[in-house]
Amino acid sequence: MNIVVFGAGSLGSLVGGALAREHDVTLVARDPHASAVRESGLRLTGQFDDRVRPEATTDGRSLDADLAVVTVKSFDTPVAAETLSTGSFDAVLSLQNGMGNEAILADRLDNPILAGTASYGAVLQEPGVVECTGLGAIVLGTREGGGSQIADRVGEAVDRAGLETTVAEDMPRRLWEKLAVNAGINAVTALTRTENGAVLDADANDLARAAARETARVARADDVRLSNRAALAAMENVAAATAANTSSMHQDVRADRRTEIGAINGYVVDRAAELGIEVPTNRALTALVRTWERGRGIRSE
Ligand code: KPL
């Protein structure tokens, strides 16, 4: 399969690197990462140990492939969609954090849009080198739920590259469950500069559980069947499985970068307001991370 990975930061480089073991892959990345990959290939370290030679470019316009995998930060999705609309793809798969990405892609693109979640731990160590800090899984399917041939075909191609893949027919529920995981782990670890396992410790655990529970309540009000128990179990299982990993929001804060707070806890707050539900923990976490962003002069929506 010809695959474009749009937004090859940490996770995108890991997924793209793994896919390149089996498929023809082009990474759309920033420099100096893109030029390092062009010059010396992409080195996968940690749980994966390999060197692959995908194409790499900084220009994502007018690309042509069977599949585009979108791994940009959620706040960059509108620009990614605009750029992807200049190319030609049979399908587009979002493997991003937060909610609302698929809808933005579907608004601007005519191709079938698949939704996905990825729970691999990934850190871009230096240009051209990505470390897999935790083995995880990819779940993908149609964004509305239900099956499709294209979801099966993409799932088979991703699985063939050695990434543990499930094709699911209940993506709306899976996306809300992943949102509960991220709502519980990301802001708490970013604000306290701790690794994911810290949310299993007493004080942080209350906060992370409250954020995940509120997320499940909003999901149910949004007609998605996600119990508190399932949301809490998912959050704590991921925290335990990735205990030594640095969450993506903690990585962003450490690097003084804009975070995905708007698409994670901020999304819960906005959807809760529309549905008339109180979500005080998500509101507090959102306010704290936005205050940090503003203090650093980083734009926050
Ligand atoms: O998705 C993640 C992230 O860091 O954004 C988790 C699942 C929390 C793993 O670190």
Coordinates of C-alpha atoms and ligand atoms in Angstrom, one line a residue:
M1 CA 0.0 0.0 0.0
N2 CA 1.1 3.6 -0.6
I3 CA 0.7 5.5 2.7
V4 CA 1.3 9.1 3.6
V5 CA 1.7 9.9 7.3
F6 CA 0.7 13.5 7.8
G7 CA 2.3 15.0 10.8
A8 CA 5.3 12.8 11.7
G9 CA 6.1 14.0 15.2
S10 CA 6.5 11.3 17.9
L11 CA 3.5 9.1 17.3
G12 CA 3.4 9.7 13.5
S13 CA 7.1 8.8 13.1
L14 CA 6.6 5.6 15.2
V15 CA 3.5 4.5 13.2
G16 CA 5.0 5.6 9.9
G17 CA 8.3 3.9 10.7
A18 CA 6.5 0.6 11.5
L19 CA 4.3 0.9 8.4
A20 CA 7.5 1.5 6.3
R21 CA 8.6 -2.1 7.2
E22 CA 5.8 -3.4 5.0
H23 CA 4.5 -0.5 2.8
D24 CA 5.7 2.5 0.7
V25 CA 5.5 5.3 3.2
T26 CA 6.0 9.1 2.9
L27 CA 6.3 11.1 6.1
V28 CA 5.2 14.7 6.1
A29 CA 7.3 16.2 8.8
R30 CA 9.0 19.3 9.9
D31 CA 12.7 20.0 9.4
P32 CA 15.2 19.1 10.7
H33 CA 13.4 15.7 11.2
A34 CA 12.4 15.4 7.5
S35 CA 15.9 16.0 6.2
A36 CA 17.5 13.7 8.7
V37 CA 15.1 10.9 7.6
R38 CA 15.9 11.7 3.9
E39 CA 19.7 11.5 4.6
S40 CA 20.0 8.6 7.0
G41 CA 16.6 6.9 7.2
L42 CA 14.4 6.6 10.3
R43 CA 15.8 4.7 13.3
L44 CA 13.3 3.0 15.6
T45 CA 14.6 2.3 19.1
G46 CA 13.1 1.0 22.4
Q47 CA 10.5 -1.7 21.9
F48 CA 11.0 -1.5 18.2
D49 CA 14.6 -1.9 16.9
D50 CA 14.9 -1.2 13.2
R51 CA 16.0 1.3 10.6
V52 CA 13.7 2.1 7.7
R53 CA 13.8 4.3 4.7
P54 CA 10.5 6.1 4.2
E55 CA 10.3 9.1 1.9
A56 CA 10.2 12.3 3.9
T57 CA 9.0 15.8 2.9
T58 CA 8.0 19.1 4.5
D59 CA 5.5 19.8 1.8
G60 CA 2.2 17.9 2.2
R61 CA 0.5 19.3 -0.9
S62 CA -0.6 17.4 -3.9
L63 CA 0.3 13.9 -2.6
D64 CA -1.2 10.8 -4.0
A65 CA -1.6 7.6 -2.0
D66 CA -4.0 4.8 -1.1
L67 CA -4.1 6.0 2.5
A68 CA -3.4 9.2 4.5
V69 CA -2.8 8.7 8.2
V70 CA -3.3 12.0 10.0
T71 CA -1.2 12.3 13.2
V72 CA -1.0 16.1 13.6
K73 CA -1.9 17.8 16.8
S74 CA -5.7 18.3 17.1
F75 CA -5.4 22.1 16.7
D76 CA -3.5 21.6 13.4
T77 CA -6.3 19.5 11.9
P78 CA -8.0 22.3 9.9
V79 CA -4.7 23.2 8.2
A80 CA -3.9 19.5 7.6
A81 CA -7.4 19.0 6.0
E82 CA -6.9 21.9 3.7
T83 CA -3.5 20.6 2.6
L84 CA -4.7 17.0 2.2
S85 CA -7.6 18.3 0.0
T86 CA -4.9 19.2 -2.7
G87 CA -4.0 15.5 -2.9
S88 CA -5.7 12.3 -3.7
F89 CA -6.3 9.4 -1.3
D90 CA -8.6 6.4 -1.2
A91 CA -9.1 6.8 2.6
V92 CA -8.0 9.0 5.4
L93 CA -7.4 7.7 8.9
S94 CA -7.2 10.0 11.9
L95 CA -4.9 8.7 14.7
Q96 CA -5.1 11.8 16.9
N97 CA -5.8 12.7 20.4
G98 CA -9.0 14.5 21.3
M99 CA -12.4 14.7 19.8
G100 CA -13.7 16.4 16.7
N101 CA -10.8 15.7 14.4
E102 CA -12.8 13.3 12.0
A103 CA -15.6 15.9 11.7
I104 CA -13.1 18.6 10.6
L105 CA -11.5 16.2 8.1
A106 CA -14.9 15.1 6.7
D107 CA -16.0 18.7 6.3
R108 CA -13.1 19.4 3.9
L109 CA -12.4 16.1 2.2
D110 CA -14.6 13.8 0.1
N111 CA -12.6 10.6 0.9
P112 CA -13.9 8.1 3.4
I113 CA -12.7 9.2 6.9
L114 CA -11.8 6.5 9.3
A115 CA -11.4 7.1 13.1
G116 CA -8.7 5.5 15.1
T117 CA -6.9 5.5 18.4
A118 CA -3.3 4.6 19.1
S119 CA -1.9 3.8 22.6
Y120 CA 1.7 3.3 21.7
G121 CA 4.2 5.3 23.7
A122 CA 6.5 7.3 21.4
V123 CA 9.2 10.0 21.9
L124 CA 11.1 11.7 19.1
Q125 CA 14.6 11.5 20.6
E126 CA 16.3 13.5 17.9
P127 CA 15.8 14.2 14.2
G128 CA 15.6 10.8 12.5
V129 CA 15.3 8.8 15.7
V130 CA 12.0 7.8 17.4
E131 CA 11.8 5.6 20.5
C132 CA 8.9 3.3 21.2
T133 CA 8.5 3.7 24.9
G134 CA 5.5 1.4 25.3
L135 CA 3.8 -1.2 23.2
G136 CA 0.2 -0.4 22.6
A137 CA -2.5 -1.0 20.1
I138 CA -4.4 0.6 17.3
V139 CA -8.1 0.5 17.0
L140 CA -9.8 1.8 13.9
G141 CA -13.1 1.8 12.1
T142 CA -15.7 4.0 10.5
R143 CA -16.3 7.3 12.3
E144 CA -20.0 6.7 12.6
G145 CA -19.7 3.1 13.8
G146 CA -20.5 0.0 11.8
G147 CA -18.3 -1.9 9.4
S148 CA -16.9 -1.1 6.0
Q149 CA -14.7 -2.8 3.5
I150 CA -12.3 0.1 3.5
A151 CA -11.9 -0.1 7.3
D152 CA -11.1 -3.9 7.0
R153 CA -8.6 -3.2 4.2
V154 CA -6.8 -0.5 6.2
G155 CA -6.9 -2.6 9.4
E156 CA -5.3 -5.5 7.6
A157 CA -2.6 -3.3 6.1
V158 CA -1.7 -1.7 9.5
D159 CA -1.8 -5.1 11.2
R160 CA 0.5 -6.6 8.5
A161 CA 3.2 -4.0 9.4
G162 CA 3.4 -5.5 13.0
L163 CA 1.2 -2.9 14.7
E164 CA -1.4 -4.6 16.9
T165 CA -4.6 -3.6 15.2
T166 CA -8.3 -4.1 15.9
V167 CA -11.0 -3.1 13.5
A168 CA -13.9 -1.9 15.6
E169 CA -17.6 -1.3 14.7
D170 CA -18.2 1.0 17.8
M171 CA -15.7 3.8 17.2
P172 CA -17.8 6.6 18.7
R173 CA -17.7 4.7 22.1
R174 CA -14.0 3.9 21.6
L175 CA -13.2 7.5 20.9
W176 CA -15.0 8.6 24.1
E177 CA -13.2 5.9 26.1
K178 CA -9.9 7.2 24.8
L179 CA -11.0 10.7 25.6
A180 CA -11.6 9.6 29.2
V181 CA -8.1 8.1 29.3
N182 CA -6.5 11.3 28.0
A183 CA -8.8 13.6 30.2
G184 CA -7.6 11.6 33.2
I185 CA -3.9 11.3 32.4
N186 CA -2.7 14.1 30.2
A187 CA -3.4 17.4 32.1
V188 CA -2.6 15.9 35.5
T189 CA 0.8 14.6 34.4
A190 CA 1.6 17.8 32.4
L191 CA 0.7 20.1 35.4
T192 CA 2.6 18.0 37.9
R193 CA 5.5 17.1 35.5
T194 CA 5.1 13.4 36.3
E195 CA 5.0 10.2 34.3
N196 CA 1.7 8.4 33.5
G197 CA 1.9 6.1 36.5
A198 CA 1.6 9.0 38.8
V199 CA -2.2 9.1 38.2
L200 CA -2.4 5.8 40.1
D201 CA -1.0 7.5 43.3
A202 CA -3.5 8.6 45.9
D203 CA -3.8 12.4 45.4
A204 CA -3.5 12.5 41.6
N205 CA -5.7 9.4 41.3
D206 CA -8.8 11.3 42.8
L207 CA -8.3 14.0 40.2
A208 CA -7.7 11.7 37.3
R209 CA -10.7 9.5 38.2
A210 CA -12.9 12.5 38.6
A211 CA -11.9 13.8 35.1
A212 CA -12.5 10.3 33.5
R213 CA -15.8 9.9 35.3
E214 CA -17.1 13.3 34.2
T215 CA -16.1 12.4 30.6
A216 CA -18.1 9.2 30.8
R217 CA -21.1 11.1 32.1
V218 CA -20.9 13.6 29.1
A219 CA -20.5 10.6 26.7
R220 CA -23.7 9.0 28.0
A221 CA -25.6 12.3 27.7
D222 CA -24.3 12.3 24.1
D223 CA -25.9 8.9 23.5
V224 CA -22.7 6.9 23.8
R225 CA -22.8 3.9 26.1
L226 CA -19.7 4.4 28.3
S227 CA -20.1 3.4 31.9
N228 CA -18.0 5.1 34.7
R229 CA -16.6 1.7 35.5
A230 CA -15.4 1.1 31.9
A231 CA -13.9 4.7 31.6
L232 CA -12.1 4.3 34.9
A233 CA -10.8 0.9 34.1
A234 CA -9.5 2.1 30.7
M235 CA -7.8 5.1 32.2
E236 CA -6.1 3.1 35.0
N237 CA -5.1 0.2 32.7
V238 CA -3.4 2.7 30.3
A239 CA -1.7 4.5 33.2
A240 CA -0.4 1.1 34.5
A241 CA 0.7 -0.1 31.1
T242 CA 2.5 3.2 30.3
A243 CA 3.5 4.0 33.9
A244 CA 7.1 5.1 33.0
N245 CA 6.0 7.1 29.9
T246 CA 5.7 10.8 29.5
S247 CA 2.3 11.7 28.2
S248 CA 2.1 13.8 25.1
M249 CA 0.8 16.8 27.0
H250 CA 3.7 16.5 29.5
Q251 CA 6.1 16.4 26.5
D252 CA 4.4 19.5 25.1
V253 CA 4.7 21.4 28.4
R254 CA 8.3 20.4 28.8
A255 CA 9.1 21.7 25.3
D256 CA 7.1 24.9 25.9
R257 CA 4.7 23.9 23.1
R258 CA 1.0 24.5 22.7
T259 CA -1.0 21.5 24.2
E260 CA -4.1 19.7 23.0
I261 CA -6.1 20.8 26.1
G262 CA -8.8 22.2 23.8
A263 CA -9.6 18.9 22.2
I264 CA -9.3 16.9 25.4
N265 CA -10.5 18.4 28.8
G266 CA -11.7 21.5 26.9
Y267 CA -13.8 19.4 24.6
V268 CA -15.5 17.7 27.7
V269 CA -16.2 21.2 29.2
D270 CA -17.7 22.5 25.9
R271 CA -19.8 19.5 25.2
A272 CA -21.0 19.4 28.9
A273 CA -22.0 23.0 28.7
E274 CA -24.1 22.2 25.6
L275 CA -25.7 19.3 27.4
G276 CA -26.3 21.2 30.7
I277 CA -23.9 19.0 32.8
E278 CA -21.4 20.2 35.4
V279 CA -17.8 19.0 34.9
P280 CA -15.8 20.9 37.6
T281 CA -12.6 18.8 37.4
N282 CA -12.3 19.1 33.6
R283 CA -13.0 22.8 33.9
A284 CA -10.3 23.3 36.5
L285 CA -7.7 21.2 34.6
T286 CA -8.5 23.1 31.4
A287 CA -8.2 26.5 33.2
L288 CA -4.9 25.5 34.7
V289 CA -3.3 24.3 31.4
R290 CA -4.6 27.4 29.5
T291 CA -3.2 29.6 32.3
W292 CA 0.2 27.9 31.8
E293 CA -0.1 28.4 28.0
R294 CA -0.9 32.1 28.4
G295 CA 1.9 32.6 30.8
R296 CA 4.3 31.2 28.2
G297 CA 2.8 33.4 25.5
I298 CA 1.5 30.3 23.7
R299 CA -1.7 30.8 21.8
S300 CA -4.6 29.0 23.3
E301 CA -8.1 28.9 21.8
Ligands
KPL1 O1 -2.4 9.1 24.5 C1 -1.7 9.3 25.4 C2 -0.9 10.5 25.4 O2 0.2 10.6 26.0 O3 -1.4 11.5 24.7 C3 -1.6 8.3 26.5 C4 -2.5 7.2 26.3 C5 -1.9 9.0 27.8 C6 -0.2 7.6 26.6 O4 0.8 8.5 27.1

